[in-house]
Amino acid sequence: MAEKEWEPKIVAFCCNWCSYGGADTAGMGRFQQPSSLRIIRVMCSGRIDPMHVFNAFLEGADAVLVTGCHLGDCHYVNGNYKAEVRYQFLEEMVKQLGLEPERLQLNWISASEGEKFANFVRDVTAKIKELGPSPLKPEGVN
Amino acid sequence: MKESIYQTVCPGCGIGCGLYIREDNQGAVSIDFFKSNPVNLGKLCRFGMKLPHYFSSGAFCKADEPSSMEGAIRDAAARLKGAEKVAMLSVGNTTCEEHMAFERIAKTLGSAVHTGIQAYSKLPPECHSYLEGMPFQDIEKANKIVLFIDPYVQYPLLVRRLLAAKRNNSHIISVGTKELHLADENLSITPNEYSQLGLDSNSVIITDLHPHTDANDIIQLLNLSLETGAKILTMKPFVSSEGVNRISKVKTTSKGLSQMMDEVKKGNIRTLVLLDSDPIELMPDTDETVKSLKKLDNLIVISSRKSPVNEIADVVISTEPLYRKAGTFMNTEGRIQENSGTGVTGINAMSSLNKELGSEEFEYGQLHEQVMAALTNEGQKSGYSKIKNLATAKQCTGGYVLKYLYNPFMWFNQLDDNDFVLINLNMVRSLKLKKGGQISLTSENGNIKMRYRVEGMPDGLILTARKLPIAIAGTTSVKVEGC
Amino acid sequence: MVEVGDRLLGYATDPNVRSKGASGGLVTAVLAAALEKGLVEGVVILKRIDEYEAVPVITDDVQEVLSSGGSMHAVPVNLAKYVVGKKVAMPGKPCDVRGVIEQAKRNSVDLSNTYIVGLNCGGSMHPVLTKEMLIKMYEIDPEDVVGEEIEKGKLIFKTKSGEEKSISIDKLEEEGYGRRESCRYCDVKIPVSADLACGNWGVIGELAGNATFCEVMNEKGKLLLDTAIEAGYVEVRPADEKSISIREKVNSAMLKLGDEWKEKVFDEIPDKDRLKYYIDQFADCIDCGACKEVCPVCSCGPDSKCTMFHSLADNYKMSMYHMVRLLHLSDSCIGCGQCADVCPVDIPVTTIFRRFANPAQKNRNYMPGMDLKRPPFLEVMLK
Ligand SMILES: Cc1cc2nc3c(=O)[nH]c(=O)nc-3n(C[C@H](O)[C@H](O)[C@H](O)COP(=O)(O)OP(=O)(O)OC[C@H]3O[C@@H](n4cnc5c(N)ncnc54)[C@H](O)[C@@H]3O)c2cc1C
Ligand code: SF4
Ligand code: SF4
Ligand code: SF4
Ligand code: SF4
Ligand code: FES
């Protein structure tokens, strides 16, 4: 039996109003969602604490996607601006840590952009497959 | 805004880290770093950092109320006069001076103070001095170090010495328990394979000696040391362990804590006097110990902190918290450190008790002199020859073994974030444990479900850093199941 | 009456205070006057135990303040956390002052009733290493030392017998002694965020050694100094151009030296090795929590993100505790060195934290602890 190709685990934080809708649209449409994707729905990207991102990595995520409404479209005024500031710190931290920068991604996706969402996930998955498992992935129980 | 600051020593283990205790005018206690202390440069482990909790979880004494103190002393004296089958225990969890005072009372009673370590009585007396500590700096110079303890959990401030040794190119081997990050090799070998450790006179063997240490383990290491010339560093669990064991005159007949509790259970000890030594905390099986202690005619406790035995004692003579006491400590490297505190409530109480018992009173000054003389007296080390192994009691063979990883939190029943057991990956796989799941452990004492954490460890071993109700002894055979 | 912006030379009028003081006793006298005149309820002083040891205490006894003069270079404490929740005056090295400012940003200190007399700082030393250095490099018994001083890049020790021995700090640091590592690259030497900035740089001629150079940084500083002058505790005179320029020059030279150290200490770790390096360093961590406890910019209590989402039962490659703190401090760390000082397993915590903080702060052209204008970035942003 041929060795099954390694599937990365990708955690996507999606905001309830836009990017989660985008993921939904992608799912309903003809776009095949990779089995690697785990979506965590939050009310707003402003709710995503960097801690959640660390936790995803430490629990074994090979990549983490932070997504939300397009800037200006946040349903809670400026949640995604806050998310962006935090993201910049996170991005720098991940870089300094020595984790490959591709493993953390930010994208603004509206509810109608199913294709964008699907492409985004597909591209990341392909890239992570090249990189292999995250060095922060815990050994042992999974 | 008045604050009191005490320069003192951490009671968590025999390393004897220096620190400050700050008491504000409301009595709230906090710690401060004593950076010029050569033992620890002011650094403290997890236990040391949590000392405010250790000290404030006690309703120390009504010692400030002279009436209740006097009453307690009179009551204790009345019970001790004519009492039979008296035993006295001081493991070294207070100042050496208080221990010395306790020794005086023992003399008056025609009894002896035991430090709870049985291993001494099972070894030839000429070996005892080889179990004294040595300067921690010597560790840093060793070319090879073999660890029979887990320094991270058991004696945390040893870790930096080991890391320093490593920077000096020392080769560190850990034997027996958990894989250690700082070790170059983690071996799981039995005593007959010790020769493969390749030790010589520049090597150091680090082990520990506490109330539940198996004398056989010590014998193996003494023999190993004899054969190879390697030095032994014997870590000890209590702040004055080193001191009181050097002071103790009854090592050859010394009773172990378990042995004492056995005698209590059988009625061979009917009166027990404790100096800052709580068997309920120190014994592996809490319920069993409480049951035994309740059989005593007299349980007399002299204590500087609230601990479970106070609840069931007939008399409690409560003294000031450790950091306020005047007194001296000797740590595992044989270094003498003194408290800045001037409290003598404990000493005076014991002096009054001694007087009530018909003997002379004493003062802190006299005791201190006596302590200093005993501690600075460099005994002659005479050689020893190969020691025969003792006949061993039942060994846990096969199956799974739950083992206590003794550490400061465990000795003093202090709460810590450690409600999980350590197991290895093979066990996780064979029991098909799930992530975030639990492991079920069953012994004669019942069943418990625990969270677990995966570590590199020998097969079949389960380690716990907190006491578990299902444990019968330091090592307990258990059945395990996934759940 | 002095004015904000004034640069003065001053000293304590009481000869005892003046001679015991590091450079004129002005700081001590100002603190004592603030207490005496009711500006504050207490003063943070260092209770001296010996040459190498002192503990911060808060006192409301003016005499105790008056007898607390002198700089202790081998006492690397940070005072910021002692003033939390109190109405006090304190002396402070730049790292103490910056800590207090960060505490104020987090509403733990009310700056309107906390008075800070800043001290210039060229660095502090670790007491145990200092003793070792005395024996090895100075061949002096540490117990014989009665005073120490830093002058022209040299560290001078005086002994009981009146002997003086000096060795250049560069040489000491080459041998691994001298200032703590964090002090070598510390980037604030004059505490401009304090109310007064005091030091001996720029004190020349006959005043050298017995007067303090003092810059009035704000209204509170003016009040402090006016109070002390009115009470007759201190005398001041304007500093001349020469003094001012010397102070500036020394400061720039020190900052430049700091930059050179920065280059040395923060040698680039290759991308592919970094994660392994950090995991390896933190693998020895025994979760004592001391690095958080001492951190002068952290104002979280025991229940904080780094502690509450961290469990000893975790099987993670790196603990949540460190991950969260690496991020939270990347904008706030002032590089005071406290965390490395207290780490029981000698993890170079400060250096590691600075590896994250240096780029984060540089990219935002931001230095924490300098003023209240810019909040910690992770909390608020949005212009
Ligand atoms: C570690 C250190 C390094 C210094 N380096 C320089 C320098 O390079 N250039 C320069 O111009 N000035 C430096 N100073 C400041 C200088 O030594 C004098 O403190 C300053 O000139 C004020 O003198 P004074 O006589 O008025 O102070 P004093 O009246 O003597 O008062 C000194 C005050 O400083 C406090 N203090 C002493 N030690 C410490 C400490 N370790 N941490 C916090 N507070 C402390 C005392 O409690 C006291 O309140 C340094 C001070 C310290 C503490
Ligand atoms: S290592 Fe021992 S003495 Fe030191 S702080 Fe920890 S428990 Fe206390
Ligand atoms: S960190 Fe800076 S301000 Fe603090 S003691 Fe060191 S040099 Fe002085
Ligand atoms: S992280 Fe360390 S160096 Fe930075 S401010 Fe906190 S204690 Fe100081
Ligand atoms: S001080 Fe050191 S050992 Fe303690 S928590 Fe921080 S890094 Fe870990
Ligand atoms: S609601 Fe979508 S980002 Fe705020």
Coordinates of C-alpha atoms in Angstrom, one line a residue, chain B residues 119-120 122-128 130-131 215-227 232 383-390:
Chain B
A119 CA 18.6 4.3 56.3
Y120 CA 21.2 5.5 58.8
K122 CA 20.9 0.1 58.4
L123 CA 24.3 1.3 57.3
P124 CA 27.7 0.8 59.1
P125 CA 28.2 4.0 61.2
E126 CA 31.5 4.8 59.4
C127 CA 29.4 5.5 56.3
H128 CA 27.3 8.2 57.8
Y130 CA 29.9 10.0 53.5
L131 CA 26.2 11.0 53.4
A215 CA 18.7 1.9 52.4
N216 CA 19.6 -0.5 49.7
D217 CA 19.7 2.2 47.1
I218 CA 22.2 4.1 49.3
I219 CA 24.2 1.0 49.8
Q220 CA 24.5 0.5 46.1
L221 CA 25.8 4.0 45.6
L222 CA 28.2 3.9 48.5
N223 CA 29.7 0.7 47.0
L224 CA 29.8 2.3 43.6
S225 CA 31.6 5.3 45.1
L226 CA 34.0 3.0 46.9
E227 CA 34.8 1.1 43.7
I232 CA 28.4 11.2 46.6
G383 CA 37.0 4.7 55.5
Y384 CA 34.4 2.0 55.0
S385 CA 34.5 -1.2 53.2
K386 CA 32.1 -2.8 50.7
I387 CA 28.6 -3.1 52.2
K388 CA 26.5 -6.1 51.8
N389 CA 23.0 -5.6 50.3
L390 CA 20.2 -5.9 52.7

